[in-house]
Amino acid sequence: MKVVVIGAGLGGLPRAYELRHRLPAEHTVTLISDRPKFTFIPRLIRVALNLNPLEELQLDLAELTKRHGLEWIGGKVTALDPNAKRITVGESQTVDYDYVAIATGPFLAFDAIPGLGPHGGYTHSVCTPDCALKARAAWLKFLADPGDLVVGAVPGVGCFGPAYEFLLMAEWELRRLGLRDQVSITFITPEPYAGHLGLDGLSNSRELTEKLLQ
């Protein structure tokens, strides 16, 4: 049996590990990703705040897959034929499969709101390595000339946690650097109340979040 996992992020890589662990050795598990490194996305906030270099959050996929007995293909999936059970990588490389797991993760819809995003917009994100590096450059520039800092999440966002995490970590870092009194911080959220997190009914989340922000 041939099993293929597309995507080597927080969903795909653990899925491939688990399949390899559970399946007998005669079955193959192939991991396909258009990125050569695994990145631990939740810690990109620390990269943006210049607390960790990006390299500390990344692992080489070719080395990881070899160590765990996985087949590894580096490249972008350009076609998937469910009838023939065949995947095309790049222009011509094909991979046959019996089962496929698609774990490519979300994509960033910066075009949903005018002015959003670092590519032609006016905001920064911490959701990809490239965005985190751009955010770090902007953060360092901000520290050299502190002023108003706006942190937030937009309507339709899939997860509110990173916005709160960046907000609180930035505030802590400004205090550590002795710059807090030079910075006005504003938090913007489409939530009905602070601490809603898109999950209405979390016990004490509103009270705890409001106290923390105060």
mmCIF file of C-alpha atoms in Angstrom:
data_model
loop_
_atom_site.group_PDB
_atom_site.id
_atom_site.type_symbol
_atom_site.label_atom_id
_atom_site.label_comp_id
_atom_site.label_asym_id
_atom_site.label_seq_id
_atom_site.Cartn_x
_atom_site.Cartn_y
_atom_site.Cartn_z
ATOM 1 C CA MET A 1 0.000 0.000 0.000
ATOM 2 C CA LYS A 2 1.195 3.492 -0.866
ATOM 3 C CA VAL A 3 0.136 6.402 1.347
ATOM 4 C CA VAL A 4 0.959 9.988 0.445
ATOM 5 C CA VAL A 5 0.755 13.027 2.716
ATOM 6 C CA ILE A 6 0.749 16.427 0.995
ATOM 7 C CA GLY A 7 2.020 19.206 3.225
ATOM 8 C CA ALA A 8 4.720 19.099 5.905
ATOM 9 C CA GLY A 9 3.456 21.585 8.468
ATOM 10 C CA LEU A 10 1.857 21.080 11.873
ATOM 11 C CA GLY A 11 -0.814 18.896 10.270
ATOM 12 C CA GLY A 12 1.105 16.982 7.649
ATOM 13 C CA LEU A 13 4.336 16.078 9.415
ATOM 14 C CA PRO A 14 2.739 14.534 12.539
ATOM 15 C CA ARG A 15 0.266 12.722 10.259
ATOM 16 C CA ALA A 16 3.146 11.187 8.302
ATOM 17 C CA TYR A 17 4.926 10.214 11.534
ATOM 18 C CA GLU A 18 1.800 8.532 12.901
ATOM 19 C CA LEU A 19 1.119 6.641 9.686
ATOM 20 C CA ARG A 20 4.693 5.393 9.533
ATOM 21 C CA HIS A 21 4.492 4.323 13.157
ATOM 22 C CA ARG A 22 1.223 2.426 12.712
ATOM 23 C CA LEU A 23 1.642 0.859 9.278
ATOM 24 C CA PRO A 24 3.707 -2.298 8.648
ATOM 25 C CA ALA A 25 7.087 -1.773 7.039
ATOM 26 C CA GLU A 26 5.990 -3.077 3.621
ATOM 27 C CA HIS A 27 3.683 -0.078 3.205
ATOM 28 C CA THR A 28 5.259 3.179 2.042
ATOM 29 C CA VAL A 29 4.497 6.632 3.420
ATOM 30 C CA THR A 30 5.549 9.520 1.190
ATOM 31 C CA LEU A 31 5.648 13.142 2.309
ATOM 32 C CA ILE A 32 5.391 15.891 -0.309
ATOM 33 C CA SER A 33 6.071 19.563 0.416
ATOM 34 C CA ASP A 34 7.053 22.584 -1.630
ATOM 35 C CA ARG A 35 9.120 23.809 1.323
ATOM 36 C CA PRO A 36 12.466 22.250 2.288
ATOM 37 C CA LYS A 37 12.057 22.955 5.999
ATOM 38 C CA PHE A 38 9.454 22.351 8.675
ATOM 39 C CA THR A 39 8.660 25.538 10.605
ATOM 40 C CA PHE A 40 7.062 25.591 14.050
ATOM 41 C CA ILE A 41 4.551 28.319 13.172
ATOM 42 C CA PRO A 42 3.323 29.172 16.725
ATOM 43 C CA ARG A 43 6.768 30.512 17.653
ATOM 44 C CA LEU A 44 7.023 32.883 14.698
ATOM 45 C CA ILE A 45 5.792 35.620 17.021
ATOM 46 C CA ARG A 46 9.156 35.374 18.776
ATOM 47 C CA VAL A 47 10.894 35.801 15.427
ATOM 48 C CA ALA A 48 8.827 38.894 14.680
ATOM 49 C CA LEU A 49 9.760 40.359 18.077
ATOM 50 C CA ASN A 50 13.451 39.566 17.500
ATOM 51 C CA LEU A 51 13.535 37.090 20.408
ATOM 52 C CA ASN A 52 14.584 34.061 18.359
ATOM 53 C CA PRO A 53 16.233 33.628 14.967
ATOM 54 C CA LEU A 54 14.086 31.845 12.397
ATOM 55 C CA GLU A 55 16.611 29.013 12.111
ATOM 56 C CA GLU A 56 15.854 27.878 15.677
ATOM 57 C CA LEU A 57 12.259 27.144 14.642
ATOM 58 C CA GLN A 58 13.060 25.124 11.534
ATOM 59 C CA LEU A 59 14.119 21.557 10.762
ATOM 60 C CA ASP A 60 15.377 20.083 7.499
ATOM 61 C CA LEU A 61 12.682 17.849 6.017
ATOM 62 C CA ALA A 62 15.028 15.677 3.965
ATOM 63 C CA GLU A 63 16.894 14.756 7.135
ATOM 64 C CA LEU A 64 13.750 14.276 9.215
ATOM 65 C CA THR A 65 12.026 12.014 6.706
ATOM 66 C CA LYS A 66 15.110 9.853 6.294
ATOM 67 C CA ARG A 67 15.401 9.462 10.060
ATOM 68 C CA HIS A 68 11.757 8.400 10.389
ATOM 69 C CA GLY A 69 11.607 6.041 7.440
ATOM 70 C CA LEU A 70 9.507 8.267 5.184
ATOM 71 C CA GLU A 71 9.831 8.794 1.458
ATOM 72 C CA TRP A 72 10.460 12.460 0.696
ATOM 73 C CA ILE A 73 9.581 14.519 -2.366
ATOM 74 C CA GLY A 74 10.353 18.198 -2.431
ATOM 75 C CA GLY A 75 8.174 20.124 -4.862
ATOM 76 C CA LYS A 76 4.788 21.665 -5.501
ATOM 77 C CA VAL A 77 1.775 19.481 -6.273
ATOM 78 C CA THR A 78 0.413 20.697 -9.601
ATOM 79 C CA ALA A 79 -2.276 18.065 -10.241
ATOM 80 C CA LEU A 80 -4.187 15.339 -8.445
ATOM 81 C CA ASP A 81 -6.155 12.711 -10.363
ATOM 82 C CA PRO A 82 -8.424 10.824 -7.920
ATOM 83 C CA ASN A 83 -9.605 8.413 -10.607
ATOM 84 C CA ALA A 84 -6.105 7.323 -11.586
ATOM 85 C CA LYS A 85 -4.910 7.827 -8.002
ATOM 86 C CA ARG A 86 -1.959 9.811 -9.249
ATOM 87 C CA ILE A 87 -0.311 13.022 -8.077
ATOM 88 C CA THR A 88 1.808 15.259 -10.257
ATOM 89 C CA VAL A 89 4.655 17.187 -8.653
ATOM 90 C CA GLY A 90 6.176 20.035 -10.595
ATOM 91 C CA GLU A 91 5.927 19.713 -14.351
ATOM 92 C CA SER A 92 6.235 15.971 -14.838
ATOM 93 C CA GLN A 93 7.049 13.931 -11.726
ATOM 94 C CA THR A 94 4.179 11.573 -10.860
ATOM 95 C CA VAL A 95 3.412 9.644 -7.686
ATOM 96 C CA ASP A 96 0.837 6.840 -7.487
ATOM 97 C CA TYR A 97 -1.075 6.333 -4.266
ATOM 98 C CA ASP A 98 -3.685 4.170 -2.576
ATOM 99 C CA TYR A 99 -4.545 6.768 0.039
ATOM 100 C CA VAL A 100 -3.737 10.464 0.224
ATOM 101 C CA ALA A 101 -3.958 12.941 3.103
ATOM 102 C CA ILE A 102 -4.048 16.616 2.166
ATOM 103 C CA ALA A 103 -2.645 18.801 4.933
ATOM 104 C CA THR A 104 -1.524 21.926 3.106
ATOM 105 C CA GLY A 105 -2.904 24.269 5.756
ATOM 106 C CA PRO A 106 -4.562 27.667 5.280
ATOM 107 C CA PHE A 107 -3.579 30.426 2.906
ATOM 108 C CA LEU A 108 -3.415 34.102 3.769
ATOM 109 C CA ALA A 109 -6.224 36.157 2.210
ATOM 110 C CA PHE A 110 -4.573 39.569 2.388
ATOM 111 C CA ASP A 111 -6.706 40.655 -0.551
ATOM 112 C CA ALA A 112 -9.866 40.352 1.582
ATOM 113 C CA ILE A 113 -9.355 43.821 3.059
ATOM 114 C CA PRO A 114 -7.746 46.763 1.226
ATOM 115 C CA GLY A 115 -4.368 47.646 2.695
ATOM 116 C CA LEU A 116 -3.927 44.336 4.532
ATOM 117 C CA GLY A 117 -0.638 42.486 4.523
ATOM 118 C CA PRO A 118 3.052 43.256 3.974
ATOM 119 C CA HIS A 119 2.989 42.761 0.203
ATOM 120 C CA GLY A 120 1.664 46.072 -1.011
ATOM 121 C CA GLY A 121 -0.319 46.687 2.176
ATOM 122 C CA TYR A 122 0.330 48.403 5.487
ATOM 123 C CA THR A 123 0.170 45.603 8.058
ATOM 124 C CA HIS A 124 2.316 42.676 9.118
ATOM 125 C CA SER A 125 1.569 39.042 9.872
ATOM 126 C CA VAL A 126 3.267 36.296 11.887
ATOM 127 C CA CYS A 127 1.743 33.361 10.026
ATOM 128 C CA THR A 128 4.590 32.409 7.648
ATOM 129 C CA PRO A 129 8.389 32.581 7.889
ATOM 130 C CA ASP A 130 8.542 35.255 5.189
ATOM 131 C CA CYS A 131 5.906 37.380 6.953
ATOM 132 C CA ALA A 132 7.625 36.976 10.323
ATOM 133 C CA LEU A 133 10.930 38.200 8.898
ATOM 134 C CA LYS A 134 9.231 41.252 7.390
ATOM 135 C CA ALA A 135 7.474 41.868 10.711
ATOM 136 C CA ARG A 136 10.822 41.666 12.534
ATOM 137 C CA ALA A 137 12.329 44.293 10.241
ATOM 138 C CA ALA A 138 9.331 46.554 10.918
ATOM 139 C CA TRP A 139 9.558 45.890 14.675
ATOM 140 C CA LEU A 140 13.231 46.833 14.799
ATOM 141 C CA LYS A 141 12.475 50.016 12.886
ATOM 142 C CA PHE A 142 9.650 50.750 15.342
ATOM 143 C CA LEU A 143 11.938 50.271 18.342
ATOM 144 C CA ALA A 144 14.329 52.861 16.915
ATOM 145 C CA ASP A 145 11.509 55.420 16.838
ATOM 146 C CA PRO A 146 8.663 54.263 19.156
ATOM 147 C CA GLY A 147 5.144 55.604 18.753
ATOM 148 C CA ASP A 148 1.696 54.102 18.258
ATOM 149 C CA LEU A 149 1.358 50.323 18.007
ATOM 150 C CA VAL A 150 -1.830 48.734 16.672
ATOM 151 C CA VAL A 151 -2.354 44.973 17.043
ATOM 152 C CA GLY A 152 -5.425 43.091 15.988
ATOM 153 C CA ALA A 153 -7.373 40.474 14.092
ATOM 154 C CA VAL A 154 -9.727 40.965 11.167
ATOM 155 C CA PRO A 155 -13.262 39.607 10.600
ATOM 156 C CA GLY A 156 -13.244 36.026 9.396
ATOM 157 C CA VAL A 157 -9.920 35.171 10.979
ATOM 158 C CA GLY A 158 -9.510 31.491 11.816
ATOM 159 C CA CYS A 159 -7.680 31.973 15.131
ATOM 160 C CA PHE A 160 -7.585 34.926 17.527
ATOM 161 C CA GLY A 161 -4.897 33.552 19.826
ATOM 162 C CA PRO A 162 -1.872 34.903 17.930
ATOM 163 C CA ALA A 163 -3.218 38.457 18.084
ATOM 164 C CA TYR A 164 -3.461 38.328 21.880
ATOM 165 C CA GLU A 165 -0.116 36.583 22.128
ATOM 166 C CA PHE A 166 1.635 39.194 20.008
ATOM 167 C CA LEU A 167 -0.089 42.007 21.915
ATOM 168 C CA LEU A 168 1.011 40.779 25.323
ATOM 169 C CA MET A 169 4.500 39.720 24.270
ATOM 170 C CA ALA A 170 5.109 43.063 22.541
ATOM 171 C CA GLU A 171 3.979 44.919 25.671
ATOM 172 C CA TRP A 172 6.292 42.792 27.812
ATOM 173 C CA GLU A 173 9.220 43.357 25.444
ATOM 174 C CA LEU A 174 8.646 47.122 25.414
ATOM 175 C CA ARG A 175 8.747 47.107 29.213
ATOM 176 C CA ARG A 176 11.937 45.061 29.182
ATOM 177 C CA LEU A 177 13.568 47.522 26.801
ATOM 178 C CA GLY A 178 12.432 50.528 28.836
ATOM 179 C CA LEU A 179 10.263 51.854 26.002
ATOM 180 C CA ARG A 180 6.750 51.173 27.282
ATOM 181 C CA ASP A 181 6.057 54.755 28.330
ATOM 182 C CA GLN A 182 6.824 55.923 24.793
ATOM 183 C CA VAL A 183 4.281 53.618 23.141
ATOM 184 C CA SER A 184 0.504 53.774 22.893
ATOM 185 C CA ILE A 185 -0.931 50.311 22.230
ATOM 186 C CA THR A 186 -4.342 49.754 20.637
ATOM 187 C CA PHE A 187 -5.954 46.337 20.204
ATOM 188 C CA ILE A 188 -8.601 45.863 17.487
ATOM 189 C CA THR A 189 -10.777 42.757 17.293
ATOM 190 C CA PRO A 190 -14.087 41.774 15.690
ATOM 191 C CA GLU A 191 -14.925 39.635 18.726
ATOM 192 C CA PRO A 192 -18.094 40.571 20.633
ATOM 193 C CA TYR A 193 -15.897 40.926 23.710
ATOM 194 C CA ALA A 194 -12.249 40.508 24.652
ATOM 195 C CA GLY A 195 -11.446 36.869 25.274
ATOM 196 C CA HIS A 196 -14.231 35.476 23.107
ATOM 197 C CA LEU A 197 -11.608 33.870 20.840
ATOM 198 C CA GLY A 198 -14.266 32.723 18.394
ATOM 199 C CA LEU A 199 -15.362 30.160 20.987
ATOM 200 C CA ASP A 200 -18.322 31.596 22.870
ATOM 201 C CA GLY A 201 -18.810 30.188 26.340
ATOM 202 C CA LEU A 202 -15.229 29.624 27.482
ATOM 203 C CA SER A 203 -15.259 29.667 31.256
ATOM 204 C CA ASN A 204 -14.073 33.013 32.706
ATOM 205 C CA SER A 205 -12.307 33.915 29.454
ATOM 206 C CA ARG A 206 -13.837 37.391 29.297
ATOM 207 C CA GLU A 207 -13.049 38.247 32.901
ATOM 208 C CA LEU A 208 -9.513 36.860 32.760
ATOM 209 C CA THR A 209 -8.691 38.539 29.451
ATOM 210 C CA GLU A 210 -10.039 41.917 30.486
ATOM 211 C CA LYS A 211 -8.058 41.808 33.729
ATOM 212 C CA LEU A 212 -4.926 40.830 31.827
ATOM 213 C CA LEU A 213 -5.344 43.680 29.349
ATOM 214 C CA GLN A 214 -5.972 46.173 32.165
#
